[in-house]
PDB file of C-alpha atoms in Angstrom:
ATOM      1  CA  UNK E 267     -50.880  28.038 -35.324  1.00  0.00           C
ATOM      2  CA  UNK E 268     -51.175  31.773 -34.601  1.00  0.00           C
ATOM      3  CA  UNK E 269     -48.230  34.154 -34.979  1.00  0.00           C
ATOM      4  CA  UNK E 270     -48.230  34.647 -31.223  1.00  0.00           C
ATOM      5  CA  UNK E 271     -47.912  30.917 -30.633  1.00  0.00           C
ATOM      6  CA  UNK E 272     -45.081  30.643 -33.174  1.00  0.00           C
ATOM      7  CA  UNK E 273     -43.273  33.508 -31.478  1.00  0.00           C
ATOM      8  CA  UNK E 274     -43.705  31.846 -28.095  1.00  0.00           C
ATOM      9  CA  UNK E 275     -42.357  28.538 -29.442  1.00  0.00           C
ATOM     10  CA  UNK E 276     -39.319  30.292 -30.904  1.00  0.00           C
ATOM     11  CA  UNK E 277     -38.650  31.968 -27.569  1.00  0.00           C
ATOM     12  CA  UNK E 278     -38.946  28.639 -25.739  1.00  0.00           C
ATOM     13  CA  UNK E 279     -36.572  27.011 -28.210  1.00  0.00           C
ATOM     14  CA  UNK E 280     -34.032  29.802 -27.751  1.00  0.00           C
ATOM     15  CA  UNK E 281     -34.246  29.424 -23.971  1.00  0.00           C
ATOM     16  CA  UNK E 282     -33.794  25.646 -24.218  1.00  0.00           C
ATOM     17  CA  UNK E 283     -30.813  26.022 -26.531  1.00  0.00           C
ATOM     18  CA  UNK E 284     -29.246  28.611 -24.249  1.00  0.00           C
ATOM     19  CA  UNK E 285     -29.689  26.351 -21.231  1.00  0.00           C
ATOM     20  CA  UNK E 286     -28.246  23.382 -23.114  1.00  0.00           C
ATOM     21  CA  UNK E 287     -25.237  25.436 -24.213  1.00  0.00           C
ATOM     22  CA  UNK E 288     -24.699  26.472 -20.593  1.00  0.00           C
ATOM     23  CA  UNK E 289     -24.989  22.815 -19.528  1.00  0.00           C
ATOM     24  CA  UNK E 290     -22.392  21.792 -22.130  1.00  0.00           C
ATOM     25  CA  UNK E 291     -19.993  24.500 -20.941  1.00  0.00           C
ATOM     26  CA  UNK E 292     -20.517  23.606 -17.262  1.00  0.00           C
ATOM     27  CA  UNK E 293     -20.080  19.904 -18.018  1.00  0.00           C
ATOM     28  CA  UNK E 294     -16.838  20.433 -19.923  1.00  0.00           C
ATOM     29  CA  UNK E 295     -15.445  22.830 -17.330  1.00  0.00           C
ATOM     30  CA  UNK E 296     -16.481  20.527 -14.500  1.00  0.00           C
ATOM     31  CA  UNK E 297     -14.798  17.540 -16.152  1.00  0.00           C
ATOM     32  CA  UNK E 298     -11.616  19.466 -16.968  1.00  0.00           C
ATOM     33  CA  UNK E 299     -11.273  21.293 -13.642  1.00  0.00           C
ATOM     34  CA  UNK E 300     -12.782  18.806 -11.194  1.00  0.00           C
ATOM     35  CA  UNK E 301      -9.919  19.414  -8.748  1.00  0.00           C
ATOM     36  CA  UNK E 302     -11.230  22.949  -8.247  1.00  0.00           C
ATOM     37  CA  UNK E 303     -14.793  21.782  -7.611  1.00  0.00           C
ATOM     38  CA  UNK E 304     -15.671  22.969  -4.077  1.00  0.00           C
ATOM     39  CA  UNK E 305     -18.037  20.026  -3.490  1.00  0.00           C
ATOM     40  CA  UNK E 306     -15.293  17.562  -4.407  1.00  0.00           C
ATOM     41  CA  UNK E 307     -12.737  19.437  -2.292  1.00  0.00           C
ATOM     42  CA  UNK E 308     -14.946  19.370   0.817  1.00  0.00           C
ATOM     43  CA  UNK E 309     -15.876  15.704   0.269  1.00  0.00           C
ATOM     44  CA  UNK E 310     -12.198  14.754  -0.159  1.00  0.00           C
ATOM     45  CA  UNK E 311     -11.249  16.736   2.940  1.00  0.00           C
ATOM     46  CA  UNK E 312     -13.879  14.847   4.934  1.00  0.00           C
ATOM     47  CA  UNK E 313     -12.616  11.482   3.668  1.00  0.00           C
ATOM     48  CA  UNK E 314      -8.996  12.438   4.409  1.00  0.00           C
ATOM     49  CA  UNK E 315      -9.959  13.600   7.889  1.00  0.00           C
ATOM     50  CA  UNK E 316     -11.623  10.261   8.627  1.00  0.00           C
ATOM     51  CA  UNK E 317      -8.567   8.454   7.217  1.00  0.00           C
ATOM     52  CA  UNK E 318      -6.236  10.412   9.515  1.00  0.00           C
ATOM     53  CA  UNK E 319      -8.426   9.704  12.537  1.00  0.00           C
ATOM     54  CA  UNK E 320      -8.578   6.023  11.623  1.00  0.00           C
ATOM     55  CA  UNK E 321      -4.794   5.975  11.221  1.00  0.00           C
ATOM     56  CA  UNK E 322      -4.310   7.323  14.740  1.00  0.00           C
ATOM     57  CA  UNK E 323      -6.690   4.739  16.165  1.00  0.00           C
ATOM     58  CA  UNK E 324      -4.916   1.996  14.207  1.00  0.00           C
ATOM     59  CA  UNK E 325      -1.509   2.942  15.627  1.00  0.00           C
ATOM     60  CA  UNK E 326      -2.929   2.929  19.166  1.00  0.00           C
ATOM     61  CA  UNK E 327      -4.529  -0.479  18.668  1.00  0.00           C
ATOM     62  CA  UNK E 328      -1.407  -2.000  17.138  1.00  0.00           C
ATOM     63  CA  UNK E 329       0.667  -0.683  20.054  1.00  0.00           C
ATOM     64  CA  UNK E 330      -1.785  -2.224  22.506  1.00  0.00           C
ATOM     65  CA  UNK E 331      -1.780  -5.444  20.474  1.00  0.00           C
ATOM     66  CA  UNK E 332       2.011  -5.612  20.628  1.00  0.00           C
ATOM     67  CA  UNK E 333       1.970  -5.015  24.383  1.00  0.00           C
ATOM     68  CA  UNK E 334      -0.613  -7.726  25.023  1.00  0.00           C
ATOM     69  CA  UNK E 335       1.177 -10.202  22.771  1.00  0.00           C
ATOM     70  CA  UNK E 336       4.467  -9.559  24.552  1.00  0.00           C
ATOM     71  CA  UNK E 337       2.878  -9.728  28.000  1.00  0.00           C
ATOM     72  CA  UNK E 338       1.524 -13.196  27.279  1.00  0.00           C
ATOM     73  CA  UNK E 339       5.089 -14.469  26.876  1.00  0.00           C
ATOM     74  CA  UNK E 340       6.091 -13.520  30.404  1.00  0.00           C
ATOM     75  CA  UNK E 341       7.110 -16.744  32.121  1.00  0.00           C
ATOM     76  CA  UNK E 342       7.457 -17.504  35.814  1.00  0.00           C
ATOM     77  CA  UNK E 343      10.004 -20.179  36.639  1.00  0.00           C
ATOM     78  CA  UNK E 344       9.379 -22.273  39.728  1.00  0.00           C
ATOM     79  CA  UNK E 345       9.188 -25.688  41.295  1.00  0.00           C
ATOM     80  CA  UNK E 346       6.833 -27.421  43.631  1.00  0.00           C
ATOM     81  CA  UNK E 347       8.617 -30.199  45.608  1.00  0.00           C
ATOM     82  CA  UNK E 348      10.189 -32.187  42.763  1.00  0.00           C
ATOM     83  CA  UNK E 349       8.120 -30.761  39.911  1.00  0.00           C
ATOM     84  CA  UNK E 350       9.868 -28.048  37.885  1.00  0.00           C
ATOM     85  CA  UNK E 351       8.609 -25.938  34.997  1.00  0.00           C
ATOM     86  CA  UNK E 352       7.338 -22.554  33.991  1.00  0.00           C
ATOM     87  CA  UNK E 353       3.982 -20.845  33.752  1.00  0.00           C
ATOM     88  CA  UNK E 354       2.593 -17.962  31.730  1.00  0.00           C
ATOM     89  CA  UNK E 355       0.104 -16.280  34.058  1.00  0.00           C
ATOM     90  CA  UNK E 356      -0.688 -13.497  31.568  1.00  0.00           C
ATOM     91  CA  UNK E 357      -2.132 -15.889  28.983  1.00  0.00           C
ATOM     92  CA  UNK E 358      -5.467 -14.604  30.303  1.00  0.00           C
ATOM     93  CA  UNK E 359      -4.807 -11.622  28.023  1.00  0.00           C
ATOM     94  CA  UNK E 360      -5.153 -13.737  24.874  1.00  0.00           C
ATOM     95  CA  UNK E 361      -8.930 -13.162  24.285  1.00  0.00           C
ATOM     96  CA  UNK E 362      -8.448  -9.409  24.738  1.00  0.00           C
ATOM     97  CA  UNK E 363      -5.420  -9.493  22.455  1.00  0.00           C
ATOM     98  CA  UNK E 364      -7.380 -11.338  19.754  1.00  0.00           C
ATOM     99  CA  UNK E 365     -10.227  -8.812  20.000  1.00  0.00           C
ATOM    100  CA  UNK E 366      -7.853  -5.854  19.723  1.00  0.00           C
ATOM    101  CA  UNK E 367      -6.145  -7.446  16.720  1.00  0.00           C
ATOM    102  CA  UNK E 368      -9.452  -8.010  14.918  1.00  0.00           C
ATOM    103  CA  UNK E 369     -10.613  -4.463  15.618  1.00  0.00           C
ATOM    104  CA  UNK E 370      -7.273  -3.138  14.375  1.00  0.00           C
ATOM    105  CA  UNK E 371      -7.809  -5.090  11.154  1.00  0.00           C
ATOM    106  CA  UNK E 372     -11.238  -3.495  10.730  1.00  0.00           C
ATOM    107  CA  UNK E 373      -9.803  -0.029  11.329  1.00  0.00           C
ATOM    108  CA  UNK E 374      -7.055  -0.667   8.777  1.00  0.00           C
ATOM    109  CA  UNK E 375      -9.615  -1.813   6.180  1.00  0.00           C
ATOM    110  CA  UNK E 376     -11.698   1.302   6.892  1.00  0.00           C
ATOM    111  CA  UNK E 377      -8.607   3.489   6.572  1.00  0.00           C
ATOM    112  CA  UNK E 378      -7.771   1.978   3.173  1.00  0.00           C
ATOM    113  CA  UNK E 379     -11.388   2.270   1.955  1.00  0.00           C
ATOM    114  CA  UNK E 380     -11.510   5.908   3.046  1.00  0.00           C
ATOM    115  CA  UNK E 381      -8.264   6.637   1.222  1.00  0.00           C
ATOM    116  CA  UNK E 382      -9.651   5.058  -1.946  1.00  0.00           C
ATOM    117  CA  UNK E 383     -12.821   7.155  -1.645  1.00  0.00           C
ATOM    118  CA  UNK E 384     -10.752  10.303  -1.230  1.00  0.00           C
ATOM    119  CA  UNK E 385      -8.739   9.556  -4.376  1.00  0.00           C
ATOM    120  CA  UNK E 386     -11.713   8.357  -6.454  1.00  0.00           C
ATOM    121  CA  UNK E 387     -14.039  11.234  -5.585  1.00  0.00           C
ATOM    122  CA  UNK E 388     -12.506  13.683  -8.065  1.00  0.00           C
ATOM    123  CA  UNK E 389     -12.324  11.374 -11.134  1.00  0.00           C
ATOM    124  CA  UNK E 390     -15.860  10.119 -10.446  1.00  0.00           C
ATOM    125  CA  UNK E 391     -17.161  13.693 -10.405  1.00  0.00           C
ATOM    126  CA  UNK E 392     -15.248  14.366 -13.635  1.00  0.00           C
ATOM    127  CA  UNK E 393     -17.004  11.409 -15.301  1.00  0.00           C
ATOM    128  CA  UNK E 394     -20.320  12.774 -14.080  1.00  0.00           C
ATOM    129  CA  UNK E 395     -19.704  16.210 -15.578  1.00  0.00           C
ATOM    130  CA  UNK E 396     -18.533  14.615 -18.830  1.00  0.00           C
ATOM    131  CA  UNK E 397     -21.850  12.728 -19.002  1.00  0.00           C
ATOM    132  CA  UNK E 398     -23.699  15.995 -18.413  1.00  0.00           C
ATOM    133  CA  UNK E 399     -21.787  17.607 -21.309  1.00  0.00           C
ATOM    134  CA  UNK E 400     -22.475  14.585 -23.542  1.00  0.00           C
ATOM    135  CA  UNK E 401     -26.166  14.591 -22.696  1.00  0.00           C
ATOM    136  CA  UNK E 402     -26.541  18.335 -23.246  1.00  0.00           C
ATOM    137  CA  UNK E 403     -24.647  18.128 -26.547  1.00  0.00           C
ATOM    138  CA  UNK E 404     -26.923  15.356 -27.809  1.00  0.00           C
ATOM    139  CA  UNK E 405     -30.056  17.256 -26.806  1.00  0.00           C
ATOM    140  CA  UNK E 406     -28.715  20.466 -28.353  1.00  0.00           C
ATOM    141  CA  UNK E 407     -28.100  18.606 -31.617  1.00  0.00           C
ATOM    142  CA  UNK E 408     -31.686  17.412 -31.480  1.00  0.00           C
ATOM    143  CA  UNK E 409     -32.891  20.970 -30.952  1.00  0.00           C
ATOM    144  CA  UNK E 410     -30.859  22.318 -33.860  1.00  0.00           C
ATOM    145  CA  UNK E 411     -32.003  19.546 -36.184  1.00  0.00           C
ATOM    146  CA  UNK E 412     -35.630  20.491 -35.404  1.00  0.00           C
ATOM    147  CA  UNK E 413     -36.783  16.894 -35.359  1.00  0.00           C
ATOM    148  CA  UNK E 414     -37.431  14.364 -32.654  1.00  0.00           C
ATOM    149  CA  UNK E 415     -34.575  11.864 -32.515  1.00  0.00           C
ATOM    150  CA  UNK E 416     -34.778   8.407 -30.991  1.00  0.00           C
ATOM    151  CA  UNK E 417     -31.629   8.973 -28.937  1.00  0.00           C
ATOM    152  CA  UNK E 418     -32.982  11.976 -27.000  1.00  0.00           C
ATOM    153  CA  UNK E 419     -34.597   9.931 -24.184  1.00  0.00           C
ATOM    154  CA  UNK E 420     -31.306   8.075 -23.687  1.00  0.00           C
ATOM    155  CA  UNK E 421     -29.445  11.400 -23.669  1.00  0.00           C
ATOM    156  CA  UNK E 422     -31.715  12.735 -20.932  1.00  0.00           C
ATOM    157  CA  UNK E 423     -31.184   9.553 -18.903  1.00  0.00           C
ATOM    158  CA  UNK E 424     -27.402   9.924 -19.215  1.00  0.00           C
ATOM    159  CA  UNK E 425     -27.703  13.522 -18.074  1.00  0.00           C
ATOM    160  CA  UNK E 426     -29.506  12.577 -14.870  1.00  0.00           C
ATOM    161  CA  UNK E 427     -26.960   9.890 -14.034  1.00  0.00           C
ATOM    162  CA  UNK E 428     -24.177  12.373 -14.789  1.00  0.00           C
ATOM    163  CA  UNK E 429     -25.747  14.848 -12.359  1.00  0.00           C
ATOM    164  CA  UNK E 430     -25.827  12.080  -9.756  1.00  0.00           C
ATOM    165  CA  UNK E 431     -22.126  11.295 -10.152  1.00  0.00           C
ATOM    166  CA  UNK E 432     -20.948  14.877 -10.514  1.00  0.00           C
ATOM    167  CA  UNK E 433     -23.138  16.654  -7.962  1.00  0.00           C
ATOM    168  CA  UNK E 434     -25.180  14.316  -5.775  1.00  0.00           C
ATOM    169  CA  UNK E 435     -22.354  11.920  -4.871  1.00  0.00           C
ATOM    170  CA  UNK E 436     -19.888  14.517  -3.516  1.00  0.00           C
ATOM    171  CA  UNK E 437     -22.823  16.498  -2.123  1.00  0.00           C
ATOM    172  CA  UNK E 438     -23.865  13.489  -0.047  1.00  0.00           C
ATOM    173  CA  UNK E 439     -20.399  13.334   1.530  1.00  0.00           C
ATOM    174  CA  UNK E 440     -20.429  17.077   2.183  1.00  0.00           C
ATOM    175  CA  UNK E 441     -23.773  16.835   3.954  1.00  0.00           C
ATOM    176  CA  UNK E 442     -22.599  13.720   5.822  1.00  0.00           C
ATOM    177  CA  UNK E 443     -19.479  15.536   7.034  1.00  0.00           C
ATOM    178  CA  UNK E 444     -21.676  18.201   8.635  1.00  0.00           C
ATOM    179  CA  UNK E 445     -24.391  15.963  10.011  1.00  0.00           C
ATOM    180  CA  UNK E 446     -22.248  13.039  11.189  1.00  0.00           C
ATOM    181  CA  UNK E 447     -19.885  15.242  13.183  1.00  0.00           C
ATOM    182  CA  UNK E 448     -22.785  16.858  15.002  1.00  0.00           C
ATOM    183  CA  UNK E 449     -24.380  13.472  15.734  1.00  0.00           C
ATOM    184  CA  UNK E 450     -21.332  11.501  16.888  1.00  0.00           C
ATOM    185  CA  UNK E 451     -18.830  13.936  18.408  1.00  0.00           C
ATOM    186  CA  UNK E 452     -19.886  13.271  22.020  1.00  0.00           C
ATOM    187  CA  UNK E 453     -19.714   9.496  21.555  1.00  0.00           C
ATOM    188  CA  UNK E 454     -16.286   9.774  19.910  1.00  0.00           C
ATOM    189  CA  UNK E 455     -14.858  11.986  22.680  1.00  0.00           C
ATOM    190  CA  UNK E 456     -16.207   9.737  25.418  1.00  0.00           C
ATOM    191  CA  UNK E 457     -14.883   6.446  24.070  1.00  0.00           C
ATOM    192  CA  UNK E 458     -11.537   7.694  22.771  1.00  0.00           C
ATOM    193  CA  UNK E 459     -10.919   9.104  26.261  1.00  0.00           C
ATOM    194  CA  UNK E 460     -11.568   5.640  27.736  1.00  0.00           C
ATOM    195  CA  UNK E 461      -9.202   3.937  25.270  1.00  0.00           C
ATOM    196  CA  UNK E 462      -6.499   6.542  25.857  1.00  0.00           C
ATOM    197  CA  UNK E 463      -6.878   6.185  29.618  1.00  0.00           C
ATOM    198  CA  UNK E 464      -6.525   2.393  29.488  1.00  0.00           C
ATOM    199  CA  UNK E 465      -3.570   2.473  27.102  1.00  0.00           C
ATOM    200  CA  UNK E 466      -1.808   5.484  28.646  1.00  0.00           C
ATOM    201  CA  UNK E 467       0.999   3.401  30.167  1.00  0.00           C
ATOM    202  CA  UNK E 468       1.313   0.937  27.297  1.00  0.00           C
ATOM    203  CA  UNK E 469       3.084   3.086  24.692  1.00  0.00           C
ATOM    204  CA  UNK E 470       5.964   4.167  26.983  1.00  0.00           C
ATOM    205  CA  UNK E 471       6.414   0.529  28.038  1.00  0.00           C
ATOM    206  CA  UNK E 472       6.632  -0.641  24.428  1.00  0.00           C
ATOM    207  CA  UNK E 473       8.977   2.232  23.541  1.00  0.00           C
ATOM    208  CA  UNK E 474      11.364   0.966  26.218  1.00  0.00           C
ATOM    209  CA  UNK E 475      11.342  -2.705  25.309  1.00  0.00           C
ATOM    210  CA  UNK E 476      14.722  -2.468  23.578  1.00  0.00           C
ATOM    211  CA  UNK E 477      17.747  -0.529  24.644  1.00  0.00           C
ATOM    212  CA  UNK E 478      20.965   0.135  22.748  1.00  0.00           C
ATOM    213  CA  UNK E 479      22.426  -3.067  21.400  1.00  0.00           C
ATOM    214  CA  UNK E 480      19.049  -4.819  21.492  1.00  0.00           C
ATOM    215  CA  UNK E 481      19.130  -5.596  25.232  1.00  0.00           C
ATOM    216  CA  UNK E 482      15.657  -6.020  26.714  1.00  0.00           C
ATOM    217  CA  UNK E 483      14.933  -3.552  29.501  1.00  0.00           C
ATOM    218  CA  UNK E 484      11.207  -3.891  30.082  1.00  0.00           C
ATOM    219  CA  UNK E 485      11.800  -6.980  32.219  1.00  0.00           C
ATOM    220  CA  UNK E 486      13.778  -4.857  34.710  1.00  0.00           C
ATOM    221  CA  UNK E 487      10.456  -3.835  36.240  1.00  0.00           C
ATOM    222  CA  UNK E 488       8.383  -6.964  35.737  1.00  0.00           C
ATOM    223  CA  UNK E 489       5.984  -6.063  38.531  1.00  0.00           C
ATOM    224  CA  UNK E 490       5.089  -2.808  36.787  1.00  0.00           C
ATOM    225  CA  UNK E 491       4.630  -4.713  33.540  1.00  0.00           C
ATOM    226  CA  UNK E 492       2.223  -7.144  35.174  1.00  0.00           C
ATOM    227  CA  UNK E 493       0.398  -4.250  36.798  1.00  0.00           C
ATOM    228  CA  UNK E 494      -0.234  -2.668  33.404  1.00  0.00           C
ATOM    229  CA  UNK E 495      -1.510  -5.982  32.054  1.00  0.00           C
ATOM    230  CA  UNK E 496      -3.752  -6.412  35.098  1.00  0.00           C
ATOM    231  CA  UNK E 497      -5.183  -2.939  34.480  1.00  0.00           C
ATOM    232  CA  UNK E 498      -6.097  -3.935  30.921  1.00  0.00           C
ATOM    233  CA  UNK E 499      -7.731  -7.151  32.166  1.00  0.00           C
ATOM    234  CA  UNK E 500      -9.735  -5.384  34.882  1.00  0.00           C
ATOM    235  CA  UNK E 501     -11.117  -2.896  32.349  1.00  0.00           C
ATOM    236  CA  UNK E 502     -11.543  -5.334  29.484  1.00  0.00           C
ATOM    237  CA  UNK E 503     -15.315  -4.743  29.220  1.00  0.00           C
ATOM    238  CA  UNK E 504     -14.872  -0.975  28.985  1.00  0.00           C
ATOM    239  CA  UNK E 505     -12.044  -1.415  26.489  1.00  0.00           C
ATOM    240  CA  UNK E 506     -14.005  -3.707  24.146  1.00  0.00           C
ATOM    241  CA  UNK E 507     -17.128  -1.518  24.296  1.00  0.00           C
ATOM    242  CA  UNK E 508     -15.088   1.598  23.554  1.00  0.00           C
ATOM    243  CA  UNK E 509     -13.205  -0.083  20.719  1.00  0.00           C
ATOM    244  CA  UNK E 510     -16.504  -0.995  19.073  1.00  0.00           C
ATOM    245  CA  UNK E 511     -17.733   2.582  19.441  1.00  0.00           C
ATOM    246  CA  UNK E 512     -14.437   3.990  18.126  1.00  0.00           C
ATOM    247  CA  UNK E 513     -14.793   1.833  15.004  1.00  0.00           C
ATOM    248  CA  UNK E 514     -18.519   2.545  14.633  1.00  0.00           C
ATOM    249  CA  UNK E 515     -18.102   6.336  14.510  1.00  0.00           C
ATOM    250  CA  UNK E 516     -15.850   6.532  11.406  1.00  0.00           C
ATOM    251  CA  UNK E 517     -17.897   3.767   9.754  1.00  0.00           C
ATOM    252  CA  UNK E 518     -20.988   5.932  10.289  1.00  0.00           C
ATOM    253  CA  UNK E 519     -19.109   8.995   8.975  1.00  0.00           C
ATOM    254  CA  UNK E 520     -17.753   7.510   5.771  1.00  0.00           C
ATOM    255  CA  UNK E 521     -20.035   4.574   4.952  1.00  0.00           C
ATOM    256  CA  UNK E 522     -23.451   4.379   6.621  1.00  0.00           C
ATOM    257  CA  UNK E 523     -24.683   7.986   6.507  1.00  0.00           C
ATOM    258  CA  UNK E 524     -23.257   8.752   3.030  1.00  0.00           C
ATOM    259  CA  UNK E 525     -24.672   5.441   1.781  1.00  0.00           C
ATOM    260  CA  UNK E 526     -28.146   6.334   3.053  1.00  0.00           C
ATOM    261  CA  UNK E 527     -27.961   9.749   1.390  1.00  0.00           C
ATOM    262  CA  UNK E 528     -26.520   8.312  -1.825  1.00  0.00           C
ATOM    263  CA  UNK E 529     -29.208   5.620  -2.047  1.00  0.00           C
ATOM    264  CA  UNK E 530     -31.923   8.247  -1.594  1.00  0.00           C
ATOM    265  CA  UNK E 531     -30.407  10.536  -4.219  1.00  0.00           C
ATOM    266  CA  UNK E 532     -29.834   7.621  -6.590  1.00  0.00           C
ATOM    267  CA  UNK E 533     -33.492   6.611  -6.346  1.00  0.00           C
ATOM    268  CA  UNK E 534     -34.485  10.183  -7.170  1.00  0.00           C
ATOM    269  CA  UNK E 535     -32.043  10.301 -10.107  1.00  0.00           C
ATOM    270  CA  UNK E 536     -33.254   6.934 -11.399  1.00  0.00           C
ATOM    271  CA  UNK E 537     -36.904   8.008 -11.192  1.00  0.00           C
ATOM    272  CA  UNK E 538     -36.133  11.218 -13.080  1.00  0.00           C
ATOM    273  CA  UNK E 539     -34.025   9.314 -15.623  1.00  0.00           C
ATOM    274  CA  UNK E 540     -36.817   6.811 -16.270  1.00  0.00           C
ATOM    275  CA  UNK E 541     -39.309   9.631 -16.620  1.00  0.00           C
ATOM    276  CA  UNK E 542     -36.976  11.407 -19.051  1.00  0.00           C
ATOM    277  CA  UNK E 543     -36.495   8.182 -21.020  1.00  0.00           C
ATOM    278  CA  UNK E 544     -40.182   7.689 -21.753  1.00  0.00           C
TER     279      UNK E 544
END
């Protein structure tokens, strides 16, 4: 080996050691101060925003569900010749009520899942940075020992998976927050407007179902109550279609698009980890 080659090798080793030291420092800082990580902060903000939106939709659906359930109990007393009894003409609302209840359950599950993602994003990134620090420390020890160690391929593999958890995972949610909003905003505005239009009269009606002392007042204007129920029935197709769209948009925001990005990044990280482990 010529002196020039030895000098070049020493320079390369110094550069590698410097980079590994930087990686150790970044990993430790990232693990200790993950709450200040801008990627994590933006990803958490996106998850919280979806959770708030889902919460608003859930309240609207539960209000509509309560209205439809109550409307079904409206009875009409009457008799035909010698036959007496009562009828519940608004039982036709039952299929719509069941659909709204199921959709509300889906929205609630999505809201909970989004909240969990928001809370877990920071600790997951911290674990990722800790793996980066561990990997860089192991490789730096190998460099300083000046001999090839059997654990170095495993250390490189851990480093790639740490980069996935610490950088790629929150980065996927950041990119999804930008892309998903641009792709779905028109659909969201259109269908939330339809749901709000159909349910506009429902919330005030439910707010007035009980007066002071628990006396029921909504029955004072039973014709208006039936009219509201008839409006829901007449626009049932629009309501169901809009409810599906309203659920689909946050699912796309927080699950589908991030999952597609995460799967792609994970495949890249796994390929690089396998290559590093050879």
